[in-house]
Tab-separated table of C-alpha atoms in Angstrom:
chain	number	residue	atom	x	y	z
A	1	MET	CA	22.053	-22.730	-60.996
A	2	GLU	CA	25.187	-20.586	-60.970
A	3	ASN	CA	27.316	-23.528	-62.108
A	4	LEU	CA	24.918	-24.224	-64.978
A	5	GLU	CA	24.933	-20.532	-65.979
A	6	GLY	CA	28.723	-20.437	-65.814
A	7	ARG	CA	29.138	-23.511	-67.982
A	8	LEU	CA	26.551	-22.351	-70.497
A	9	THR	CA	28.083	-18.869	-70.790
A	10	LYS	CA	31.586	-20.299	-71.252
A	11	LEU	CA	30.301	-22.645	-73.969
A	12	ALA	CA	28.305	-19.825	-75.604
A	13	LEU	CA	31.442	-17.632	-75.571
A	14	LYS	CA	33.208	-20.360	-77.529
A	15	GLY	CA	30.416	-20.241	-80.122
A	16	ASP	CA	28.232	-23.127	-78.936
A	17	GLN	CA	24.769	-22.303	-80.310
A	18	ARG	CA	23.042	-24.963	-78.206
A	19	ALA	CA	24.462	-23.470	-75.022
A	20	PHE	CA	23.153	-20.046	-76.015
A	21	ALA	CA	19.754	-21.583	-76.833
A	22	GLU	CA	19.694	-23.097	-73.330
A	23	LEU	CA	20.456	-19.682	-71.824
A	24	VAL	CA	17.565	-18.242	-73.812
A	25	GLU	CA	15.284	-21.031	-72.595
A	26	LEU	CA	16.461	-20.480	-69.033
A	27	TYR	CA	15.787	-16.716	-69.000
A	28	LYS	CA	13.114	-15.914	-71.591
A	29	ASP	CA	10.161	-16.184	-69.181
A	30	ARG	CA	11.929	-14.223	-66.461
A	31	ILE	CA	12.832	-11.424	-68.872
A	32	TYR	CA	9.281	-11.387	-70.221
A	33	HIS	CA	7.851	-10.981	-66.709
A	34	LEU	CA	10.313	-8.207	-65.952
A	35	GLY	CA	9.385	-6.419	-69.188
A	36	TYR	CA	5.673	-6.876	-68.605
A	37	ARG	CA	5.840	-5.527	-65.069
A	38	MET	CA	7.817	-2.487	-66.164
A	39	LEU	CA	5.951	-1.681	-69.384
A	40	ASN	CA	2.469	-3.039	-68.686
A	41	ASN	CA	2.194	-4.188	-72.288
A	42	ARG	CA	2.425	-7.757	-73.532
A	43	HIS	CA	3.723	-6.875	-77.005
A	44	GLU	CA	6.398	-4.552	-75.687
A	45	ALA	CA	7.459	-7.180	-73.149
A	46	GLU	CA	7.864	-9.703	-75.978
A	47	ASP	CA	9.947	-7.151	-77.888
A	48	ILE	CA	12.122	-6.624	-74.814
A	49	VAL	CA	12.811	-10.364	-74.603
A	50	GLN	CA	13.975	-10.415	-78.212
A	51	GLU	CA	16.034	-7.241	-77.911
A	52	THR	CA	17.635	-8.488	-74.699
A	53	PHE	CA	18.808	-11.751	-76.221
A	54	LEU	CA	19.972	-9.980	-79.343
A	55	ARG	CA	22.111	-7.666	-77.208
A	56	VAL	CA	23.350	-10.561	-75.100
A	57	TYR	CA	24.361	-12.456	-78.229
A	58	ARG	CA	26.141	-9.459	-79.769
A	59	ASN	CA	27.924	-8.536	-76.538
A	60	LEU	CA	28.649	-11.958	-75.088
A	61	ASP	CA	32.370	-11.286	-75.425
A	62	ARG	CA	31.955	-8.322	-73.015
A	63	TYR	CA	30.429	-10.473	-70.293
A	64	ASP	CA	32.534	-10.468	-67.125
A	65	ASP	CA	32.824	-13.979	-65.602
A	66	ASN	CA	33.261	-12.420	-62.155
A	67	GLN	CA	29.655	-11.320	-62.021
A	68	LYS	CA	26.550	-13.451	-62.173
A	69	PHE	CA	25.068	-13.930	-65.638
A	70	SER	CA	21.582	-13.249	-64.261
A	71	THR	CA	22.687	-9.838	-63.002
A	72	TRP	CA	24.121	-8.955	-66.399
A	73	ILE	CA	21.085	-10.068	-68.411
A	74	TYR	CA	18.641	-8.385	-66.022
A	75	ARG	CA	20.614	-5.147	-66.291
A	76	ILE	CA	20.381	-5.284	-70.085
A	77	ALA	CA	16.634	-5.983	-69.973
A	78	THR	CA	15.992	-3.300	-67.360
A	79	ASN	CA	17.911	-0.685	-69.347
A	80	LEU	CA	15.950	-1.586	-72.490
A	81	CYS	CA	12.692	-1.171	-70.564
A	82	ILE	CA	13.799	2.186	-69.171
A	83	ASP	CA	14.730	3.334	-72.683
A	84	ARG	CA	11.262	2.350	-73.920
A	85	LEU	CA	9.595	4.179	-71.076
A	86	ARG	CA	11.584	7.332	-71.858
A	87	LYS	CA	10.603	7.185	-75.522
A	88	ARG	CA	6.904	6.890	-74.797
A	89	ARG	CA	4.861	9.929	-75.590
A	90	PRO	CA	4.016	12.084	-72.623
A	91	THR	CA	0.518	11.809	-71.253
A	92	TYR	CA	-1.660	14.866	-71.274
A	93	SER	CA	-4.319	15.858	-68.812
A	94	LEU	CA	-7.682	17.010	-70.102
A	95	ASP	CA	-7.764	19.521	-67.254
A	96	ALA	CA	-4.516	21.181	-68.312
A	97	GLU	CA	-4.856	24.468	-70.127
A	98	LEU	CA	-3.726	24.390	-73.746
A	99	SER	CA	-0.613	26.510	-74.210
A	100	ASP	CA	-1.539	27.881	-77.623
A	101	GLN	CA	-5.129	28.791	-76.713
A	102	GLU	CA	-5.717	30.734	-73.546
A	103	GLY	CA	-8.702	29.682	-71.470
A	104	THR	CA	-9.288	26.322	-73.187
A	105	ASP	CA	-8.534	22.860	-71.887
A	106	GLY	CA	-8.345	19.324	-73.265
A	107	TYR	CA	-12.071	18.793	-72.901
A	108	SER	CA	-12.677	21.285	-75.706
A	109	LEU	CA	-10.894	18.911	-78.100
A	110	ILE	CA	-13.303	16.026	-77.487
A	111	PRO	CA	-15.870	15.816	-80.266
A	112	SER	CA	-19.444	16.478	-79.202
A	113	ASP	CA	-22.304	14.021	-79.411
A	114	ASN	CA	-24.234	16.393	-81.653
A	115	VAL	CA	-25.935	14.761	-84.581
A	116	THR	CA	-24.230	15.435	-87.890
A	117	PRO	CA	-26.073	15.678	-91.203
A	118	GLU	CA	-24.321	12.512	-92.348
A	119	SER	CA	-25.357	10.478	-89.287
A	120	GLU	CA	-28.907	11.870	-89.576
A	121	LEU	CA	-29.078	10.761	-93.213
A	122	LEU	CA	-27.851	7.264	-92.346
A	123	VAL	CA	-30.415	6.934	-89.577
A	124	SER	CA	-33.255	8.158	-91.796
A	125	GLU	CA	-32.263	5.787	-94.620
A	126	THR	CA	-32.127	2.874	-92.183
A	127	GLN	CA	-35.512	3.821	-90.723
A	128	ARG	CA	-37.024	4.082	-94.200
A	129	THR	CA	-35.693	0.594	-95.048
A	130	ILE	CA	-37.142	-0.831	-91.826
A	131	TYR	CA	-40.527	0.860	-92.379
A	132	GLU	CA	-40.684	-0.533	-95.914
A	133	ALA	CA	-39.960	-4.023	-94.595
A	134	ILE	CA	-42.647	-3.657	-91.916
A	135	ASP	CA	-45.127	-2.592	-94.613
A	136	GLU	CA	-44.399	-5.853	-96.432
A	137	LEU	CA	-45.325	-7.943	-93.368
A	138	PRO	CA	-48.626	-9.829	-93.376
A	139	VAL	CA	-51.248	-7.727	-91.575
A	140	LYS	CA	-51.440	-9.924	-88.463
A	141	TYR	CA	-47.668	-9.460	-87.880
A	142	ARG	CA	-47.490	-5.851	-89.051
A	143	SER	CA	-49.912	-4.555	-86.403
A	144	VAL	CA	-48.079	-6.367	-83.605
A	145	MET	CA	-44.646	-5.139	-84.789
A	146	ILE	CA	-45.823	-1.537	-85.119
A	147	LEU	CA	-47.360	-1.555	-81.669
A	148	ARG	CA	-44.338	-3.263	-80.118
A	149	TYR	CA	-41.409	-1.488	-81.758
A	150	LEU	CA	-42.738	1.766	-83.169
A	151	GLN	CA	-45.257	2.579	-80.442
A	152	ASP	CA	-43.146	0.906	-77.728
A	153	LEU	CA	-46.060	-0.916	-76.083
A	154	SER	CA	-45.531	-3.863	-73.766
A	155	LEU	CA	-46.761	-7.326	-74.709
A	156	GLN	CA	-49.584	-7.003	-72.181
A	157	GLU	CA	-50.656	-3.626	-73.606
A	158	ILE	CA	-50.674	-5.068	-77.144
A	159	SER	CA	-52.721	-8.003	-75.856
A	160	ASP	CA	-55.252	-5.553	-74.410
A	161	VAL	CA	-55.376	-3.446	-77.591
A	162	LEU	CA	-55.832	-6.383	-79.961
A	163	ASP	CA	-57.905	-8.439	-77.515
A	164	MET	CA	-55.650	-11.481	-77.860
A	165	PRO	CA	-53.779	-13.675	-75.354
A	166	VAL	CA	-50.215	-12.585	-74.507
A	167	THR	CA	-48.884	-15.913	-75.792
A	168	THR	CA	-50.355	-15.201	-79.224
A	169	ILE	CA	-48.751	-11.748	-79.179
A	170	LYS	CA	-45.358	-13.285	-78.241
A	171	THR	CA	-45.638	-15.739	-81.119
A	172	ARG	CA	-46.534	-13.017	-83.609
A	173	VAL	CA	-43.691	-10.777	-82.420
A	174	HIS	CA	-41.273	-13.676	-82.798
A	175	ARG	CA	-42.530	-14.571	-86.291
A	176	GLY	CA	-42.599	-10.915	-87.300
A	177	ARG	CA	-38.956	-10.529	-86.253
A	178	GLU	CA	-37.984	-13.625	-88.221
A	179	PHE	CA	-39.775	-12.260	-91.281
A	180	LEU	CA	-38.001	-8.899	-90.895
A	181	ARG	CA	-34.644	-10.576	-90.355
A	182	LYS	CA	-35.034	-12.422	-93.659
A	183	LYS	CA	-36.204	-9.286	-95.481
A	184	LEU	CA	-33.646	-6.913	-93.999
A	185	GLY	CA	-30.639	-9.262	-93.997
A	186	PRO	CA	-29.555	-8.438	-97.563
A	187	ARG	CA	-30.479	-4.746	-97.265
A	188	LEU	CA	-28.637	-3.804	-94.060
């Protein structure tokens, strides 16, 4: 391996593009794995591979034949990863007190699950559309769908209420859903 690296680096130093391409082929997966392990991000690891070979190509004349090529390229890749890690934004703890507001922490910045007027309007418009579609169902399906989805009754309870077999109720629920799907498809 060392002999191959040595020959390829000497040829690449003389401007042999194929030799450099072979070096890239030889090390690209190794550099990717190094970058991925250090950065824990596939895209950043791919960027590190490209940046590493760009630096290697630009600085090939600075390569010292007395050291192993693998050591040199790994050092370049490692330094690039360390630089990326330093540039990353710091992580903040939700438990930490905010410096500009005494007595508050990061949890106070998380939006609440309270219903907003806008979300309430959307829900009511959607419900109105669904109710209108249910009203357009044939009576035999409408009663089953209202009992099942608006009154939240089980199939057995609906069977008892309407005095019909459960299999008939299942069929009507299925057909009612298909009817609603066709009606509501263009509206929702």
